[in-house]
Short mmCIF file of C-alpha atoms in Angstrom, two decimals:
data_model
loop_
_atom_site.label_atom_id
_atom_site.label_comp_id
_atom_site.label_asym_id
_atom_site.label_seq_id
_atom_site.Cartn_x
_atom_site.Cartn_y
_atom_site.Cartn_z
CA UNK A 292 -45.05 4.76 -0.50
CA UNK A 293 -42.64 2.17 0.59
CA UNK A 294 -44.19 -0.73 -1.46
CA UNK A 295 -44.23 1.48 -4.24
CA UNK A 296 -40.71 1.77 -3.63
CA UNK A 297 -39.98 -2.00 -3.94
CA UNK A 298 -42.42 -2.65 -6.94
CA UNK A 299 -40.64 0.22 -8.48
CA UNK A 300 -36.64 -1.21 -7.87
CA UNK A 301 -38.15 -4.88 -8.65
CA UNK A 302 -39.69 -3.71 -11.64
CA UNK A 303 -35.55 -2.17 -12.95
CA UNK A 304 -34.09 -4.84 -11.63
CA UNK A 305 -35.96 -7.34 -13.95
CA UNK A 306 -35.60 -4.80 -16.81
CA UNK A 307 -31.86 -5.15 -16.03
CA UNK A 308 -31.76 -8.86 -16.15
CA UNK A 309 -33.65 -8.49 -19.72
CA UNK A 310 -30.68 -6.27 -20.75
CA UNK A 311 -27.83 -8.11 -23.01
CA UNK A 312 -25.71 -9.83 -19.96
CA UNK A 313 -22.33 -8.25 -21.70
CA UNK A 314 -24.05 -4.43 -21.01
CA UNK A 315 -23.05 -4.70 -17.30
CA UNK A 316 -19.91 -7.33 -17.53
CA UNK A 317 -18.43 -4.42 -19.76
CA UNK A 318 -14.62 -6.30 -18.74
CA UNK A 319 -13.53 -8.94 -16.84
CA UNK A 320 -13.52 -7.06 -13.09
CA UNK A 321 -10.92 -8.64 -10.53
CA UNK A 322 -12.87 -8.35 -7.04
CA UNK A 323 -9.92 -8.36 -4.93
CA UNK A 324 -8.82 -5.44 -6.47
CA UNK A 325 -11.49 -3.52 -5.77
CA UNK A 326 -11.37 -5.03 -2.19
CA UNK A 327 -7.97 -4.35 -1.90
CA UNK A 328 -8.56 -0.12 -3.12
CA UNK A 329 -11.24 -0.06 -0.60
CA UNK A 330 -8.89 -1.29 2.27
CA UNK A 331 -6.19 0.68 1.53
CA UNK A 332 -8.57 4.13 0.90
CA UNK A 333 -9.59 2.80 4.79
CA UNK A 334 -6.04 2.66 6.23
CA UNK A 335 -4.92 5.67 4.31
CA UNK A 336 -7.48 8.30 5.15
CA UNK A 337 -7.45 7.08 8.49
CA UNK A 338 -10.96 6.61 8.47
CA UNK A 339 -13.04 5.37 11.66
CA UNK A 340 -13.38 2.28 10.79
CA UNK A 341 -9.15 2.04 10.77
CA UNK A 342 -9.25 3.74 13.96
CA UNK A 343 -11.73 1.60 15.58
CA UNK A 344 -10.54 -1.69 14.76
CA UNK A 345 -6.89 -1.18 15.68
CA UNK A 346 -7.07 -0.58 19.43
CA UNK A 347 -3.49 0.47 20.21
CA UNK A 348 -2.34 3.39 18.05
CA UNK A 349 1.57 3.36 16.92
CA UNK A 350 3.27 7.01 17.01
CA UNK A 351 6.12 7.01 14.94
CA UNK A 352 8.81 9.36 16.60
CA UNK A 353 11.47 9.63 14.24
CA UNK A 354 13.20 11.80 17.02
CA UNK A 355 12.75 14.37 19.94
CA UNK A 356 11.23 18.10 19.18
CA UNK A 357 13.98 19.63 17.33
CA UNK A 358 12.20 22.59 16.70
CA UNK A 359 13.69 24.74 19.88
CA UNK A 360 17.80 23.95 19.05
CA UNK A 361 17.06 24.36 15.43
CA UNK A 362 17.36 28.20 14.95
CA UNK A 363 20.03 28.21 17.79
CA UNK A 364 22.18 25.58 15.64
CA UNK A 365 21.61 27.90 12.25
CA UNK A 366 22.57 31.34 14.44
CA UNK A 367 25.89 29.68 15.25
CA UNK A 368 26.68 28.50 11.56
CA UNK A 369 25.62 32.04 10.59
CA UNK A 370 27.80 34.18 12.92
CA UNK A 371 30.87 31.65 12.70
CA UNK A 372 30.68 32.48 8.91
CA UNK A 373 32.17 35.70 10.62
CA UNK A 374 33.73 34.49 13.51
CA UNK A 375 36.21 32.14 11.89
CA UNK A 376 37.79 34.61 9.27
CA UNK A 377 37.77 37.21 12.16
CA UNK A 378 39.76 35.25 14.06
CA UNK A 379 42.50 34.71 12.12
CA UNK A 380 42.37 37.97 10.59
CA UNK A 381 42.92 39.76 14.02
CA UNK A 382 43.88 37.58 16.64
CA UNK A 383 43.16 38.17 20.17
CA UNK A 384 41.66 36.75 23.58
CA UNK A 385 38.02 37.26 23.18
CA UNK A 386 37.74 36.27 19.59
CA UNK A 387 39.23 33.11 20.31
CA UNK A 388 37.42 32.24 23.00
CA UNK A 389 34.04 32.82 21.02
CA UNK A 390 35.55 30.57 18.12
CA UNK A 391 36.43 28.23 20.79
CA UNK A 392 32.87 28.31 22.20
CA UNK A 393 31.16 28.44 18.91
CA UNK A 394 33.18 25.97 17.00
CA UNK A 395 32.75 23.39 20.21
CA UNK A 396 28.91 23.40 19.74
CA UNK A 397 29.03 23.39 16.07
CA UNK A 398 31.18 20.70 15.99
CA UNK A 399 29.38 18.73 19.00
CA UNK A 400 25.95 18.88 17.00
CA UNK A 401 27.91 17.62 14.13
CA UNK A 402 29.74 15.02 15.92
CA UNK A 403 26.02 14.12 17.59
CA UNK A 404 24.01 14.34 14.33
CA UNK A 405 26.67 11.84 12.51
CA UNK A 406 26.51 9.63 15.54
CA UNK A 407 22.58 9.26 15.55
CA UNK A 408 21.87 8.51 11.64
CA UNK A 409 25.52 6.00 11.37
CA UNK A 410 25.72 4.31 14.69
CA UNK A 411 22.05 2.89 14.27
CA UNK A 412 20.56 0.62 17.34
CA UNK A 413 19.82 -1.63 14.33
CA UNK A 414 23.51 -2.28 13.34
CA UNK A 415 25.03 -1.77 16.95
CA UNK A 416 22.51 -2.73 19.12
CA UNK A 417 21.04 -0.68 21.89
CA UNK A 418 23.91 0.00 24.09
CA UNK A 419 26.74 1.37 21.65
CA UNK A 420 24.67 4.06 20.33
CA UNK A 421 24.14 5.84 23.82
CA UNK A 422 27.48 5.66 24.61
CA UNK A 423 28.93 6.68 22.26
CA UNK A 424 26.49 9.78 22.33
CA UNK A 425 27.99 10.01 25.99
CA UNK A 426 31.30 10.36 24.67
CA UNK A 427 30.71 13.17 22.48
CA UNK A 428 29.78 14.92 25.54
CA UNK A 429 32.88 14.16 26.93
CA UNK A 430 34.98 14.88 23.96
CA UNK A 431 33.43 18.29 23.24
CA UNK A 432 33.68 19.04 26.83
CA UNK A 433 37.55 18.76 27.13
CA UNK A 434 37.94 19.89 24.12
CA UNK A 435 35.82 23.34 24.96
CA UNK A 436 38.30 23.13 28.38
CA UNK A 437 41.51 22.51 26.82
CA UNK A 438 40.42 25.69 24.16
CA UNK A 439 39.65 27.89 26.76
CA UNK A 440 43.07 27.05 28.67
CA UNK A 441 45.00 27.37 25.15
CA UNK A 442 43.63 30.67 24.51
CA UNK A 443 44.34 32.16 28.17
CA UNK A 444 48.04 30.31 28.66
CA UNK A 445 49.24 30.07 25.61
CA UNK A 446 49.38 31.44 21.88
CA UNK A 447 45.89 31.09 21.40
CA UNK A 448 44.00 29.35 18.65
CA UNK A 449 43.85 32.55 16.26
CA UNK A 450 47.86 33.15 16.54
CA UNK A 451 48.62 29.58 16.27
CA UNK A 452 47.10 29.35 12.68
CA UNK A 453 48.12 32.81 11.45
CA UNK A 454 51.82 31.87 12.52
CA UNK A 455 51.85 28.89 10.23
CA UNK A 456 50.67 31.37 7.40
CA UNK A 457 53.70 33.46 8.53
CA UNK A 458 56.25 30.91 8.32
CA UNK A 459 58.91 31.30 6.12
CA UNK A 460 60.65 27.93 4.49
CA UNK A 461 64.45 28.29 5.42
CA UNK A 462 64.98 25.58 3.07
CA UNK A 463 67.90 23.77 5.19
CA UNK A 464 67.12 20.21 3.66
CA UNK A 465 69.12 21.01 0.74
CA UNK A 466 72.04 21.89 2.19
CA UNK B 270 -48.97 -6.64 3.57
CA UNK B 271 -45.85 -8.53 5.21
CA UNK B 272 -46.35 -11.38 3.09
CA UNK B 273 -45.96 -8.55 0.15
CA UNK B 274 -42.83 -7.30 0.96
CA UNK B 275 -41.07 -9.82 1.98
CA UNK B 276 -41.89 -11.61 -1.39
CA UNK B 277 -40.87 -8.27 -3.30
CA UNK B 278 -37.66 -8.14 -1.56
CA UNK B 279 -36.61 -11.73 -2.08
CA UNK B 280 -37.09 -11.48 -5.70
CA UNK B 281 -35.72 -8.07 -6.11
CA UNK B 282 -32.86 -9.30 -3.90
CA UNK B 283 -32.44 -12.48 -6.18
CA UNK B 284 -32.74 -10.69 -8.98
CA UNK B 285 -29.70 -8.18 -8.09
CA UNK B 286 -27.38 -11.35 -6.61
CA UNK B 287 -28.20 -13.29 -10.30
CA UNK B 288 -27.26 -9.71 -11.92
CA UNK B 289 -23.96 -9.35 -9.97
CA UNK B 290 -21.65 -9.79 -11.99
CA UNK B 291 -19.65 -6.57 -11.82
CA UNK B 292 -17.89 -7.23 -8.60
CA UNK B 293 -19.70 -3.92 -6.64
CA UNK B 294 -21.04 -5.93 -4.09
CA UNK B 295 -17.81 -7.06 -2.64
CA UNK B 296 -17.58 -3.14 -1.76
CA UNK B 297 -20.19 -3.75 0.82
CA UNK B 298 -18.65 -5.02 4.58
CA UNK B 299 -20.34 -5.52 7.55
CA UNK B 300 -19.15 -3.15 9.95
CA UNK B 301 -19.12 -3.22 13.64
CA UNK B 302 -18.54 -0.43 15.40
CA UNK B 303 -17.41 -0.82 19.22
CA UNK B 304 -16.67 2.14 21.50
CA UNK B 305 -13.40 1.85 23.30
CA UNK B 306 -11.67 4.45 25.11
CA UNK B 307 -8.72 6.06 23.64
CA UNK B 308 -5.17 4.31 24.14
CA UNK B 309 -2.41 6.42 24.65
CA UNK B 310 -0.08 6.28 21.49
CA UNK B 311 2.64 4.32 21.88
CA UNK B 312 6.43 5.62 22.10
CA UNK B 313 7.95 3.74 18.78
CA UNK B 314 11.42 5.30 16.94
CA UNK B 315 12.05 4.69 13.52
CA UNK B 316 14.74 2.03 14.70
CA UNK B 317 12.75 0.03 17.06
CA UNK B 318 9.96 -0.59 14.04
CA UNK B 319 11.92 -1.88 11.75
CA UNK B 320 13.90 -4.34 13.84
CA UNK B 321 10.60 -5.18 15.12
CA UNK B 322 9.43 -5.56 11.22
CA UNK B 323 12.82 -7.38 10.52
CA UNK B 324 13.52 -4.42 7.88
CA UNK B 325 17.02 -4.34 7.05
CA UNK B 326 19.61 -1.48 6.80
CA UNK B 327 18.72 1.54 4.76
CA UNK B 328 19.75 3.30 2.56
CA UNK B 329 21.85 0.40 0.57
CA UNK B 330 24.54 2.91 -0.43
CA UNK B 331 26.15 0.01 -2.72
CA UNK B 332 23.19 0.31 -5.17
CA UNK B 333 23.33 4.05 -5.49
CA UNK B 334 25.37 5.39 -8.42
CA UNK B 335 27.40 8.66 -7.28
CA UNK B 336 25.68 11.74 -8.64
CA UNK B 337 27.19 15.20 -7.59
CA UNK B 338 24.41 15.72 -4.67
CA UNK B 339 24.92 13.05 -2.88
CA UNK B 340 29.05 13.00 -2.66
CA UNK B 341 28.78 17.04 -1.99
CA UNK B 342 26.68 16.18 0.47
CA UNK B 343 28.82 14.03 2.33
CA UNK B 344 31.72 15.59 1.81
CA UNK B 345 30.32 18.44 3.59
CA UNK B 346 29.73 16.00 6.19
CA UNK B 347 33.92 14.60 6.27
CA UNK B 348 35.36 18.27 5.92
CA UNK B 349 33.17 19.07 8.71
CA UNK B 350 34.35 16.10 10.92
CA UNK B 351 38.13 17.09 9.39
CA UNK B 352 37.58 20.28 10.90
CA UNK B 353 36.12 19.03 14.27
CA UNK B 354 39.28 16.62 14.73
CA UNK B 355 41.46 19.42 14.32
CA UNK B 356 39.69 21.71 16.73
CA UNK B 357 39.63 18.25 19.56
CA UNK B 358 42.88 17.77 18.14
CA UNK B 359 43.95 20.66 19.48
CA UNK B 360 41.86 21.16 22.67
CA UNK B 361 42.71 18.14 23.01
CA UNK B 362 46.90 19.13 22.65
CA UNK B 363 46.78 21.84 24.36
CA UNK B 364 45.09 20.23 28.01
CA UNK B 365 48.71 17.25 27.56
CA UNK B 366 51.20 19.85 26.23
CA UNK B 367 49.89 23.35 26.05
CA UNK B 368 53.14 25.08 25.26
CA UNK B 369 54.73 22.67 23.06
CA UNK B 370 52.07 23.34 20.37
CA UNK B 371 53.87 26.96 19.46
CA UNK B 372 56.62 25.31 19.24
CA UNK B 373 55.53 22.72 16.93
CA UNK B 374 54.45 24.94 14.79
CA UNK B 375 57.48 27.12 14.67
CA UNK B 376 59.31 23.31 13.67
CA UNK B 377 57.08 23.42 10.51
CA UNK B 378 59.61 25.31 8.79
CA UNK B 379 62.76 23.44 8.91
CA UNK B 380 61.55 20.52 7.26
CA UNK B 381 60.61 20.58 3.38
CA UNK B 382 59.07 23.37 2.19
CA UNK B 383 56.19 20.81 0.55
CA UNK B 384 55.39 19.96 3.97
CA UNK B 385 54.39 23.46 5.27
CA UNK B 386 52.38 23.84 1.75
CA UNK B 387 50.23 20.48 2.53
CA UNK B 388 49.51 21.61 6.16
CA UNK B 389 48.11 24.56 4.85
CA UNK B 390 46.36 22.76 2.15
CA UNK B 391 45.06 20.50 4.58
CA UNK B 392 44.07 23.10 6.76
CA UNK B 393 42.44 25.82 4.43
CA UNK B 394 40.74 23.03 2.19
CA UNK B 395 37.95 21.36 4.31
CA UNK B 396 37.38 25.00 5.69
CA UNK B 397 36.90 26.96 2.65
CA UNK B 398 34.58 23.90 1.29
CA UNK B 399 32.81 24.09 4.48
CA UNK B 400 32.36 27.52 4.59
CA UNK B 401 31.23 28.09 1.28
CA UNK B 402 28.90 24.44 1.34
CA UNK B 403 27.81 26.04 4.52
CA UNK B 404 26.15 29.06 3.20
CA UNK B 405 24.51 26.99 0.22
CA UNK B 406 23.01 25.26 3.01
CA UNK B 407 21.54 27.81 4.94
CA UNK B 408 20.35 29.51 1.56
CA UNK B 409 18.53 25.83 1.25
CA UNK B 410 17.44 26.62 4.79
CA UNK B 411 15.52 29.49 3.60
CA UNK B 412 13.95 27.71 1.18
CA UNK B 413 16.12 29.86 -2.19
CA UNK B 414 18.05 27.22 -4.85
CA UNK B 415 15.96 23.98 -4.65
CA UNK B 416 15.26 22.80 -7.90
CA UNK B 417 17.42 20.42 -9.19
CA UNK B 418 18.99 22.63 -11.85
CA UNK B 419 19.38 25.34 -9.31
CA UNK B 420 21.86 22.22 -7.00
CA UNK B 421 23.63 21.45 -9.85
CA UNK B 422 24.32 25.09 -10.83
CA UNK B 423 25.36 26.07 -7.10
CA UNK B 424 27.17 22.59 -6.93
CA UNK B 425 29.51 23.39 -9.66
CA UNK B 426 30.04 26.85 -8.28
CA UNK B 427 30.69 26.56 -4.81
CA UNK B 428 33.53 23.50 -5.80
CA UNK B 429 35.03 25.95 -8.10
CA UNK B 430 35.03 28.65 -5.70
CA UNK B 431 36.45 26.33 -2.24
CA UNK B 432 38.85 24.38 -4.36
CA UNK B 433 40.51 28.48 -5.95
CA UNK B 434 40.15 29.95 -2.25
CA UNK B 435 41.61 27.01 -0.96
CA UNK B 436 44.59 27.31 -3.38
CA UNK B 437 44.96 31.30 -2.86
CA UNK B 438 44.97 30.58 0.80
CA UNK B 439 48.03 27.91 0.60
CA UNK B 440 50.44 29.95 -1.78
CA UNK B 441 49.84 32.90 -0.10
#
């Protein structure tokens, strides 16, 4: 069975080499090419042989699992869509301090997302970057504190910007 | 019998190497498989690859031409850090003087009357823009108004619609 096998194949194979030689070299074929296709069909399927013959496997982590503050950052945006106008519609101590809670983490998650993509470790170096995520933190801190006091001894933040609406020009510069 | 086959492979063999000519047989690769146990992946950001790669900077903003998507999109970004420095601005204020800042603003109105208009511009502007660029983003969040003709079309109408509530808001 097997040596009919061979006689068989032999027997094409020399009926091939009979054949015009420009049947089979239909074009000019560049090998590495092909070579090149094969390796990258390897790499790109992740195939075993990729696996196997790299022995340490790079995980890219563009950053930390983001998927848990996610909704929590789009909630705020939502409901200050509601909170701000609110606030300056009809001023008083508990919508202000929600704005003042609200905007602080809005604004610190801004503050924070600006900071990681345009203070890059490759630009800065590996230092600047962290602290001046540490800062933030500090920042939206006493500002959150200094809110809070505002709205409890003093005008308050929703007052304080209606009252410049309410202003009235007395126009004493011209005379 | 071996004396058979091995003469019927060699010249089937020779015959298929003189035949070669297509370039197929630089598919085949000798393979060695070698069982290794697994290696924990390693911890790599997106920073510490391409310094290690010696990639520069991107994106190279200086070969981008402005298109509207790109400068609302960062202007969404500056009116929201415009409105962030006003609310550390005055968190900020009010933990040094906390009852000077009414009083500050009462001052508003003896100077010129153009100065009370731009502080309201100033004010009302980046919010309006970020409220209303706000709530084409979440509608992006939801998946509604991504084509590219759909951007444009909400582009245009969102700047039309902060820059005339911005306006109402500072003559009123």
């Amino acid at each position: 069975m097997a040596l009919s096998l061979i006689f068989k194949n032999s027997a094409r194979t020399q009926v091939l080499s009979k054949l015009p030689a420009n049947l089979l070299k239909v074009k000019p074929v560049n090998t590495r090419v092909f070579s090149q296709l094969l390796n990258n069909a390897n790499t790109t399927k992740g195939s075993l042989v990729s696996v196997v013959s790299k022995n340490v496997i790079a995980k890219r982590v563009m950053s930390g699992d983001h998927s848990k503050l996610w909704p929590i950052e789009k909630g705020v945006a939502i409901a200050l869509l509601g909170v701000v106008p609110a606030t300056f519609l009809m001023p008083n101590v508990i919508l202000d301090d929600v704005f003042a809670v609200m905007v602080v983490m809005h604004a610190h998650w801004g503050f924070e997302a600006c900071a990681v993509d345009y203070i890059r470790p490759i630009i800065f170096g590996a230092a600047i970057p962290k602290i001046s995520l540490g800062i933030i933190y500090v920042i939206s801190a006493l500002t959150l504190g200094g809110l809070i006091y505002y709205n409890h001894h003093s005008a308050g933040i929703g007052k304080t910007i209606r009252r410049i609406w309410e202003l009235e020009p007395k126009q004493t510069a011209k005379n | 019998m071996s004396l058979i086959f091995r003469l019927a492979g060699r010249q089937a063999c020779n015959q298929f190497l003189k035949n070669e000519k297509t370039g197929l047989l630089n598919f085949i690769r000798p393979v060695t498989l070698q069982a290794k146990p697994a290696q924990p992946p390693v911890k790599e950001g997106h920073d510490e690859r391409n310094m290690r790669l010696k990639r520069p900077q991107s994106p190279h903003l200086t070969i981008y031409a402005p298109q509207l998507t790109s400068m609302l999109s960062i202007s969404h970004r500056a009116t929201g850090m415009v409105l962030g420095a006003y609310a550390v601005g005055l968190g900020m204020g009010a933990l040094v003087f906390p009852d000077d800042i009414p009083c500050w603003v009462e001052a508003l109105e003896c100077y010129n009357p153009a100065l009370l208009t731009s502080v309201k511009f100033m004010l009302s502007f980046p919010l309006t823009y970020h409220f209303w660029n706000g709530i084409r983003h979440l509608i992006w969040d939801t998946g509604k108004f991504l084509t590219i003709k759909e951007v444009y079309l909400t582009g245009y109408a969102m700047l039309a619609l902060a820059i005339s509530t911005s306006i109402a808001l500072t003559v009123m």
